[in-house]
XYZ file of C-alpha atoms in Angstrom:
641
model
C 0.000 0.000 0.000
C 1.605 3.249 -1.134
C 0.869 6.964 -1.106
C 3.752 9.264 -2.021
C 2.740 12.902 -1.512
C 5.514 14.195 -3.794
C 4.611 12.151 -6.913
C 1.652 13.098 -9.122
C 0.539 9.485 -9.461
C -0.544 9.673 -5.825
C -1.328 13.365 -5.393
C -2.456 15.716 -8.150
C -1.175 18.371 -8.074
C 1.944 17.934 -5.948
C 3.370 20.725 -3.840
C 1.646 23.807 -2.489
C -1.746 24.588 -4.051
C -3.697 27.814 -4.535
C -6.774 28.222 -2.344
C -10.070 26.891 -3.675
C -8.367 24.581 -6.175
C -9.073 20.900 -6.669
C -6.787 18.136 -5.418
C -6.892 14.357 -5.934
C -5.342 11.885 -3.468
C -4.759 8.198 -4.227
C -3.681 5.082 -2.355
C -2.312 2.228 -4.481
C -1.900 -1.446 -3.636
C -4.844 -1.798 -1.254
C -4.957 -5.206 0.493
C -7.725 -7.617 -0.557
C -9.317 -7.403 2.902
C -9.935 -3.679 2.487
C -13.634 -2.777 2.566
C -13.242 0.989 2.372
C -11.023 3.978 3.046
C -11.443 7.573 4.182
C -9.239 10.643 3.972
C -9.080 12.656 7.173
C -8.301 16.332 6.510
C -7.949 19.017 9.130
C -6.713 22.521 9.715
C -6.924 25.011 12.557
C -10.605 25.651 11.805
C -12.017 22.355 10.461
C -11.827 18.554 10.679
C -13.408 16.477 7.894
C -13.671 12.896 6.641
C -13.925 12.170 2.904
C -15.119 8.762 1.708
C -12.764 7.386 -0.981
C -13.797 5.520 -4.120
C -12.328 2.044 -4.577
C -11.254 0.893 -8.062
C -9.568 -2.481 -7.757
C -6.533 -1.982 -5.525
C -6.690 1.818 -5.820
C -8.574 4.237 -3.556
C -9.152 7.780 -4.808
C -10.854 11.001 -3.761
C -11.018 14.466 -5.323
C -12.067 17.471 -3.252
C -11.763 21.251 -3.135
C -9.266 22.941 -0.878
C -10.482 25.762 1.409
C -11.031 29.292 0.134
C -8.666 30.454 2.831
C -4.873 30.343 2.872
C -3.439 27.998 5.477
C -1.989 24.532 5.981
C -4.197 21.474 5.496
C -3.074 18.149 6.964
C -4.284 14.690 5.947
C -3.930 10.972 6.578
C -5.909 7.861 5.572
C -8.208 5.558 7.531
C -8.329 2.016 6.106
C -11.299 -0.228 6.863
C -11.389 -4.025 7.064
C -14.999 -4.730 8.001
C -15.612 -3.131 11.398
C -11.914 -2.719 12.084
C -9.607 0.014 10.834
C -6.027 1.202 10.887
C -4.243 4.254 9.482
C -1.863 5.217 6.716
C 0.042 8.427 7.331
C 3.321 10.220 6.809
C 6.558 8.828 8.165
C 7.689 10.376 11.468
C 9.325 13.754 10.929
C 8.250 13.950 7.292
C 5.277 15.706 5.739
C 6.006 14.659 2.133
C 7.292 11.562 0.361
C 6.117 7.996 0.906
C 3.975 7.121 3.930
C 3.525 4.133 6.226
C 0.655 2.118 7.729
C 0.215 2.329 11.518
C -2.268 1.035 14.053
C -2.769 4.349 15.813
C -1.572 7.971 16.074
C -0.692 8.539 12.404
C 1.510 11.413 11.306
C 0.050 13.705 8.656
C 0.969 14.799 5.148
C 1.002 18.553 4.464
C -0.800 20.601 1.831
C 0.122 24.291 1.824
C -2.768 26.409 0.545
C -1.772 29.890 -0.622
C -3.279 33.015 -2.180
C -4.330 32.777 -5.824
C -2.631 35.980 -6.961
C 0.672 35.375 -5.120
C 3.800 36.085 -7.134
C 7.294 37.318 -6.337
C 9.724 39.514 -8.295
C 11.452 37.339 -10.868
C 14.698 39.249 -10.305
C 14.867 37.498 -6.948
C 14.607 34.019 -8.483
C 17.243 34.898 -11.061
C 19.521 36.912 -8.800
C 22.465 36.564 -6.426
C 22.444 38.371 -3.088
C 25.384 39.777 -1.139
C 24.906 40.659 2.530
C 26.967 43.478 4.050
C 27.487 44.508 7.678
C 28.262 48.131 6.738
C 30.876 49.091 9.358
C 33.050 46.081 8.470
C 33.035 45.953 4.669
C 35.067 48.828 3.201
C 36.296 52.286 4.187
C 35.371 54.944 1.662
C 35.448 58.396 3.227
C 37.644 58.736 6.374
C 35.749 61.902 7.318
C 32.663 59.780 8.084
C 34.537 58.106 10.923
C 35.458 61.501 12.337
C 31.915 62.852 11.941
C 30.364 59.739 13.440
C 32.649 59.756 16.462
C 32.035 63.445 17.104
C 28.251 63.107 16.701
C 27.833 60.096 18.994
C 30.236 61.360 21.656
C 28.240 64.590 21.756
C 25.223 62.420 22.571
C 27.131 60.971 25.526
C 27.467 57.550 23.888
C 30.485 55.295 24.307
C 32.583 55.102 21.161
C 35.697 53.018 20.534
C 37.551 53.584 17.266
C 39.808 50.814 15.940
C 43.109 52.121 14.653
C 43.832 49.004 12.621
C 41.390 47.481 10.096
C 42.697 43.993 10.939
C 41.993 44.196 14.676
C 39.477 41.827 16.197
C 36.068 43.347 17.022
C 35.483 44.362 20.611
C 34.203 41.324 22.513
C 34.232 42.427 26.156
C 33.484 45.484 28.304
C 35.535 48.605 27.798
C 37.863 49.513 30.679
C 35.786 50.730 33.610
C 32.561 49.293 32.193
C 30.601 46.353 33.593
C 29.031 45.006 30.407
C 29.986 44.474 26.776
C 28.658 47.192 24.497
C 28.865 46.963 20.667
C 30.224 50.485 20.459
C 33.397 49.832 18.434
C 33.778 51.089 14.880
C 36.187 50.401 12.023
C 35.003 52.988 9.517
C 33.231 50.978 6.825
C 30.673 53.223 5.126
C 28.360 53.700 2.150
C 31.136 55.294 0.108
C 33.183 52.160 0.654
C 30.341 50.028 -0.715
C 30.124 52.286 -3.767
C 33.845 51.788 -4.379
C 33.366 48.003 -4.437
C 30.296 47.790 -6.681
C 32.325 46.824 -9.753
C 33.942 43.975 -7.791
C 30.526 42.738 -6.696
C 29.210 43.018 -10.233
C 32.093 40.825 -11.468
C 31.130 38.257 -8.859
C 27.627 38.165 -10.323
C 25.878 40.015 -7.492
C 22.488 41.494 -8.431
C 21.220 42.410 -4.965
C 22.869 43.839 -1.842
C 21.210 43.376 1.535
C 22.491 45.898 4.077
C 22.258 45.384 7.818
C 20.712 48.504 9.408
C 22.063 51.848 8.252
C 19.783 54.149 10.267
C 21.152 56.242 13.102
C 21.635 54.171 16.268
C 23.783 54.001 19.390
C 25.602 50.796 18.347
C 27.581 49.356 15.459
C 24.835 46.848 14.583
C 22.121 49.538 14.625
C 19.234 47.267 15.602
C 18.484 49.778 18.401
C 17.171 52.427 16.016
C 17.512 56.092 16.991
C 16.121 57.620 13.783
C 14.353 55.563 11.120
C 14.819 58.167 8.390
C 18.442 59.189 8.792
C 21.646 57.390 7.763
C 23.992 57.032 10.738
C 26.797 59.642 10.530
C 29.407 56.876 10.731
C 28.119 55.590 7.374
C 27.509 58.893 5.584
C 24.344 60.749 4.704
C 20.998 60.186 3.001
C 22.538 61.782 -0.093
C 25.259 59.105 -0.013
C 22.598 56.399 0.160
C 20.726 57.885 -2.794
C 23.987 57.938 -4.741
C 24.702 54.317 -3.806
C 21.283 53.234 -5.096
C 21.667 55.222 -8.310
C 25.084 53.770 -9.171
C 23.992 50.280 -8.122
C 20.872 50.522 -10.299
C 23.036 51.467 -13.289
C 24.901 48.215 -12.684
C 21.565 46.355 -12.289
C 22.098 45.779 -8.581
C 19.177 46.137 -6.149
C 19.596 47.476 -2.600
C 17.607 45.872 0.237
C 17.427 47.564 3.646
C 16.969 46.040 7.094
C 13.638 47.075 8.624
C 13.634 46.915 12.438
C 10.029 47.532 13.410
C 9.329 45.437 16.521
C 11.272 47.789 18.799
C 13.273 51.015 18.815
C 16.260 52.119 20.832
C 15.613 53.822 24.162
C 18.101 56.499 23.063
C 16.040 57.580 20.083
C 13.918 60.355 18.640
C 10.870 58.254 19.541
C 11.591 57.197 23.138
C 14.285 59.730 24.106
C 15.048 58.191 27.502
C 18.395 59.999 27.709
C 17.058 63.347 26.528
C 19.433 63.568 23.567
C 16.789 64.819 21.152
C 14.971 68.185 21.323
C 11.539 66.709 20.632
C 9.731 64.995 23.488
C 9.827 61.212 23.255
C 7.577 58.623 24.873
C 9.747 58.633 27.994
C 8.767 62.272 28.562
C 5.106 61.291 28.863
C 1.718 61.346 27.066
C 2.387 64.742 25.521
C 4.790 63.034 23.097
C 3.369 62.131 19.683
C 5.136 58.785 20.040
C 3.757 57.877 23.474
C 1.047 55.588 22.084
C 3.672 53.492 20.296
C 4.733 51.949 23.616
C 3.079 50.321 26.607
C 3.721 51.735 30.092
C 2.259 50.394 33.317
C 1.060 52.566 36.188
C 4.562 52.662 37.677
C 6.152 53.846 34.441
C 7.716 50.516 33.477
C 7.584 49.637 29.792
C 7.603 46.507 27.658
C 11.003 45.778 26.141
C 12.324 43.343 23.565
C 13.378 40.121 25.335
C 13.812 42.083 28.561
C 16.462 44.490 27.217
C 15.453 47.890 28.602
C 17.511 49.592 25.887
C 15.059 48.156 23.326
C 11.519 49.329 24.175
C 8.900 47.340 22.282
C 6.402 49.090 20.074
C 2.744 48.283 19.478
C 3.052 47.453 15.787
C -0.709 47.687 15.259
C -0.938 51.182 16.722
C -2.455 53.352 14.000
C 0.072 56.143 14.504
C 2.962 53.690 14.269
C 1.604 52.052 11.098
C 1.086 55.476 9.570
C 4.671 56.505 10.425
C 6.319 53.287 9.206
C 4.068 52.201 6.304
C 1.033 54.099 5.137
C 1.716 57.798 5.713
C 2.572 60.161 2.883
C 6.218 60.317 3.983
C 6.358 56.985 5.811
C 9.633 55.278 6.597
C 9.329 52.730 3.792
C 8.263 55.365 1.238
C 11.148 57.568 2.354
C 13.789 54.916 1.590
C 12.088 53.723 -1.578
C 12.129 57.299 -2.859
C 15.894 57.319 -2.323
C 16.305 54.158 -4.408
C 15.839 51.104 -2.169
C 14.275 48.025 -3.794
C 12.697 46.554 -0.675
C 13.164 45.462 2.902
C 14.258 42.567 5.067
C 12.093 42.483 8.208
C 14.003 41.869 11.398
C 12.379 39.317 13.763
C 9.427 38.813 11.421
C 7.981 36.271 13.887
C 7.449 39.094 16.369
C 5.575 41.299 13.927
C 1.816 40.633 13.670
C 0.711 39.109 10.381
C -1.594 42.086 9.897
C 1.369 44.462 10.083
C 3.245 42.440 7.460
C 0.128 42.204 5.266
C -0.294 45.986 5.412
C 3.362 46.511 4.572
C 3.135 44.182 1.581
C -0.043 45.794 0.281
C 1.506 49.250 0.472
C 4.815 48.124 -0.989
C 3.257 46.336 -3.959
C 0.882 49.225 -4.654
C 3.951 51.381 -5.245
C 5.732 48.837 -7.467
C 5.054 45.109 -7.701
C 8.764 44.264 -7.998
C 9.735 45.702 -4.626
C 10.861 42.857 -2.366
C 9.836 41.894 1.164
C 12.015 39.340 2.995
C 11.456 38.047 6.530
C 13.834 36.816 9.200
C 12.417 33.345 9.867
C 14.526 30.595 11.419
C 12.207 27.607 10.870
C 9.865 26.223 8.201
C 8.016 29.363 7.141
C 4.754 27.555 6.302
C 4.263 25.894 9.696
C 5.847 28.515 11.949
C 3.908 29.255 15.128
C 4.835 32.130 17.424
C 3.133 33.343 20.590
C 0.419 30.713 20.068
C -0.464 31.948 16.577
C 0.001 29.977 13.359
C 1.741 32.410 11.036
C 0.331 33.166 7.588
C 3.077 35.462 6.263
C 4.456 32.850 3.840
C 1.130 32.106 2.151
C 0.938 34.963 -0.325
C -0.399 37.878 1.666
C 2.871 38.834 3.318
C 6.478 37.951 2.575
C 8.065 37.350 -0.812
C 10.935 35.440 0.758
C 12.413 34.271 4.046
C 15.940 33.755 5.303
C 16.474 30.028 4.765
C 18.267 29.083 7.976
C 16.988 25.475 7.733
C 18.950 25.160 4.480
C 22.199 26.117 6.227
C 21.571 23.776 9.158
C 20.698 20.765 6.983
C 23.487 21.387 4.466
C 26.084 21.584 7.232
C 24.650 18.441 8.849
C 24.913 16.566 5.559
C 28.468 17.688 4.812
C 29.634 16.920 8.359
C 28.177 13.415 8.216
C 25.426 14.009 10.789
C 22.819 13.475 8.074
C 23.160 11.137 5.078
C 22.184 11.892 1.487
C 18.723 10.398 2.008
C 18.103 12.800 4.887
C 19.312 15.737 2.800
C 17.040 14.661 -0.061
C 14.081 14.566 2.337
C 14.790 18.095 3.575
C 15.164 19.550 0.076
C 12.026 17.771 -1.132
C 9.959 18.939 1.840
C 10.813 22.600 1.288
C 10.140 22.223 -2.426
C 6.701 20.724 -1.814
C 5.661 22.747 1.255
C 6.671 26.251 0.140
C 4.452 28.124 -2.345
C 6.338 28.079 -5.638
C 6.742 31.883 -5.902
C 8.279 31.992 -2.416
C 10.380 28.860 -2.929
C 12.085 30.314 -5.998
C 12.758 33.594 -4.160
C 13.821 32.180 -0.769
C 17.094 33.597 0.588
C 19.427 30.589 0.636
C 22.186 31.470 3.083
C 25.155 29.659 4.617
C 26.350 32.470 6.898
C 24.902 35.660 8.342
C 25.474 38.270 11.039
C 23.598 36.013 13.497
C 25.323 32.657 12.947
C 28.891 31.422 12.622
C 30.438 31.657 9.173
C 30.135 28.500 7.090
C 33.886 27.873 6.863
C 34.149 28.003 10.653
C 31.102 25.763 11.075
C 32.504 23.109 8.762
C 36.093 23.405 10.027
C 35.111 22.922 13.667
C 32.231 20.506 13.099
C 30.033 22.664 15.355
C 26.794 23.280 13.509
C 23.933 24.349 15.744
C 25.781 24.370 19.072
C 28.620 26.812 19.588
C 30.816 27.323 22.670
C 30.473 30.351 24.923
C 31.825 33.711 23.800
C 34.713 33.261 26.241
C 35.584 29.889 24.692
C 35.290 31.311 21.170
C 37.858 33.996 21.977
C 40.617 31.450 22.593
C 39.502 28.763 20.136
C 42.219 27.913 17.607
C 41.306 26.612 14.145
C 44.301 24.591 13.021
C 45.524 24.469 9.431
C 44.163 20.919 9.149
C 40.744 22.043 10.336
C 40.853 25.004 7.964
C 41.587 22.748 4.987
C 38.583 20.638 5.923
C 36.427 23.749 6.279
C 37.534 25.075 2.891
C 36.891 21.736 1.185
C 33.404 21.287 2.623
C 32.455 24.972 2.206
C 33.156 24.554 -1.516
C 30.523 21.790 -1.615
C 28.079 23.858 0.446
C 28.324 26.790 -1.953
C 27.917 24.492 -4.950
C 24.626 23.177 -3.523
C 23.565 26.714 -2.580
C 23.973 27.986 -6.133
C 22.392 24.940 -7.773
C 19.006 24.852 -6.051
C 16.025 27.205 -6.582
C 16.003 30.407 -4.573
C 18.254 33.429 -4.241
C 21.742 32.388 -3.045
C 23.124 34.829 -0.479
C 26.841 35.439 0.082
C 27.737 36.922 3.466
C 30.506 39.459 2.865
C 33.923 37.809 2.917
C 32.633 34.244 2.533
C 33.759 34.412 -1.084
C 37.291 34.576 0.335
C 36.735 31.997 3.075
C 36.610 34.342 6.064
C 36.306 32.713 9.473
C 34.125 33.850 12.360
C 32.254 32.304 15.260
C 29.092 33.917 16.639
C 28.480 37.643 17.149
C 30.722 39.657 17.266
C 33.328 37.387 15.643
C 31.178 36.758 12.558
C 31.207 40.527 12.012
C 34.929 40.952 11.444
C 36.370 43.299 8.847
C 36.477 42.131 5.239
C 39.740 40.579 4.066
C 40.821 38.275 1.260
C 41.630 35.126 3.208
C 41.674 32.530 0.417
C 41.632 33.460 -3.270
C 41.087 29.850 -4.320
C 37.714 29.974 -2.567
C 36.851 33.047 -4.624
C 37.848 31.274 -7.849
C 35.766 28.205 -6.970
C 32.746 30.306 -6.050
C 32.998 32.432 -9.182
C 32.668 29.274 -11.295
C 29.275 28.758 -9.642
C 28.175 32.404 -9.822
C 29.061 32.546 -13.520
C 27.121 29.344 -14.195
C 24.144 30.516 -12.172
C 24.105 33.927 -13.881
C 24.344 32.380 -17.341
C 21.923 29.456 -17.188
C 18.182 30.077 -16.953
C 17.676 26.430 -15.984
C 19.497 27.113 -12.696
C 17.345 30.150 -12.007
C 13.738 29.222 -12.762
C 14.079 25.663 -14.032
C 12.512 22.625 -12.379
C 14.431 20.787 -9.642
C 14.696 17.096 -8.766
C 16.485 15.814 -5.660
C 17.477 12.243 -4.882
C 20.097 10.272 -3.011
C 22.248 7.985 -5.162
C 23.382 6.185 -2.015
C 24.008 7.141 1.614
C 26.791 9.539 0.627
C 26.021 10.987 -2.791
C 23.318 13.573 -3.361
C 22.047 14.227 -6.897
C 20.297 17.413 -8.027
C 18.835 17.873 -11.519
C 17.844 21.331 -12.791
C 16.122 21.609 -16.149
C 13.897 23.428 -18.581
C 12.132 21.052 -20.974
C 9.231 21.455 -23.322
C 10.257 25.060 -23.868
C 8.953 26.350 -20.516
C 10.394 26.827 -17.036
C 8.721 26.116 -13.686
C 6.606 29.294 -14.001
C 5.389 28.399 -17.486
C 7.566 31.113 -19.004
C 9.429 30.412 -22.247
C 12.992 29.194 -21.907
C 15.674 27.254 -23.724
C 15.634 23.510 -23.112
C 18.617 22.561 -20.961
C 19.368 20.089 -18.180
C 22.151 19.993 -15.599
C 23.072 17.340 -13.062
C 25.072 17.947 -9.899
C 26.566 15.090 -7.880
C 27.892 15.858 -4.387
C 30.150 13.485 -2.460
C 31.193 14.667 1.027
C 32.725 11.285 1.910
C 36.406 10.345 1.977
C 36.121 7.728 -0.769
C 35.387 7.763 -4.484
C 31.780 6.902 -5.298
C 30.026 5.495 -8.356
C 26.707 6.997 -9.353
C 24.438 4.891 -11.553
C 20.727 5.625 -11.990
C 17.933 5.982 -14.526
C 16.250 9.383 -14.569
C 13.046 7.770 -15.836
C 12.527 6.397 -12.309
C 13.088 9.732 -10.556
C 9.766 11.588 -10.303
C 9.493 13.122 -6.837
C 8.904 16.860 -6.708
C 8.200 17.552 -10.398
C 4.940 17.438 -12.399
C 4.435 14.548 -14.823
C 4.366 16.859 -17.815
C 7.731 18.409 -16.951
C 9.301 15.025 -16.174
C 8.070 13.512 -19.427
C 9.416 16.525 -21.354
C 12.807 16.028 -19.680
C 12.954 12.344 -20.628
C 12.001 13.166 -24.210
C 14.719 15.834 -24.332
C 17.477 13.495 -23.125
C 19.157 11.166 -25.610
C 20.050 8.809 -22.753
C 18.353 9.095 -19.341
C 20.752 6.589 -17.754
C 23.700 8.094 -15.848
C 26.980 6.343 -14.991
C 29.522 8.592 -13.290
C 32.367 8.521 -10.790
C 32.629 11.255 -8.197
C 35.795 11.784 -6.194
C 36.051 12.213 -2.417
C 35.078 15.601 -0.994
C 34.066 16.761 -4.441
C 31.156 17.757 -6.617
C 30.607 17.333 -10.334
C 28.310 19.223 -12.709
C 27.261 17.695 -16.022
C 25.117 19.101 -18.778
C 22.671 16.364 -19.765
C 21.888 16.059 -23.466
């Protein structure tokens, strides 16, 4: 008895489905004793049983999905006279082939999304580069002087590094009790402008900047002024110039939007009295008072208990007007200067309604503006504060930061997960994510919030890192570094071969090391030029081949070690039904220490792609049978003809 949720023979259509559409589910190979079968479907607001039709050893049922975006779960109830048992998903899996059980079945997932959902195609076809502005490149030394003078005048601690190659501050300044991210190296917007040609040569089409607004820290997530570039980085005029020059080179600029909290030392809260206008701390007479929640004793809600980060009421009408809908709102302000969209910090802590409003406003201005969310888990099933989130179902985000991709890729390359486990992960995201979001998802290996990929793979520490004190003294030996470089090469190859928007964290193209914050935020340097050369092979291929941008994808394990990925356009159309040149590429990845042989017939590989596309691929290929050798710690890319 078989039901495979990722093959059209058993489920038509496969993958995420638009709301109100029809779906057919089938069970094959029913035992002779079977007298009937039901499909149990449920969501957060319904629970239904559908009687299936029996045709020989096949049970089938067609039904309409809800007219509301959400996740629908299902499993089967198999009858033998008055007795029954269940057929459901395998533990930990919501796609793929299921299993019969006597009780407590796991469920298969159907993601139901908005009918008109689409994402900017430049995201699916593009390559992102993430920059922590203070640490990327010095452009105008006067900005460092201006920034220091401005922030010291505000009474803020400032530590200026004399040497670009110094390690970031990681402990309290002399005489201080706590660590404060108040050290600066002098990277600025002018420095980014000076490196745009280098980024263009690397194939970059989008730059995501960590916060650039005025703030009393180097990371700037404690916003002081939403509409003003921090003096350390330059001016609003510099930002406008950056966007103009970048646009001429066909590079988009994405800004970090930090809207769940502000800094206490800000125009809006003004706890330290640094700003002439009254802030919420000064009382109800402030125009910003209603943004925050104070109790009778004057205490206020703060982000994760940090009093320097007072939380805002995101659904407050005045706040929404200031950030989103007003004539000169924050988002309209930056878009008018040339930004192409926003990455939302802690998207899980922003109400869905806030994100929906932001999307509606953004898309009304220009449909190709982008909205990306910081999400650390599966975006379709994420639940936060007791609420099932809907931001990935078409009414909110275009894309999310794909942290699960980094975690699973590192696990596979380190041997903690075999190729079958990696195939399952890739297939689940492919089938669970709405197609427009899946092809725009931000596929990252490093970021400002996690250890760099080379460090992760060199040390073997994926999700668990030592304390900051232990990280300070940790030594990565040359042997460990060679391992990290070798495996990072494979990670980047996978990253650039799958659907989505691959994201390079500044310096990863040269194999920079870095543990957690602040060590992952070191200054840019060219550590390993071979890494750059290897990565550029992938960026060139990705930039050149439409099949690697919007083509179909198939994932399968050749054996426990070797992962195979096929990307293709066949029948003259890509995954979005848009015209494209027929081409097919195969990648084989072998993270093991021995040479492997890969032998398989592509006619038998059907999971994750529609029948029509698979049949077109087989017709396009002169020989669907593959026989290849793949060396240890290596990957191989073949064009299939």
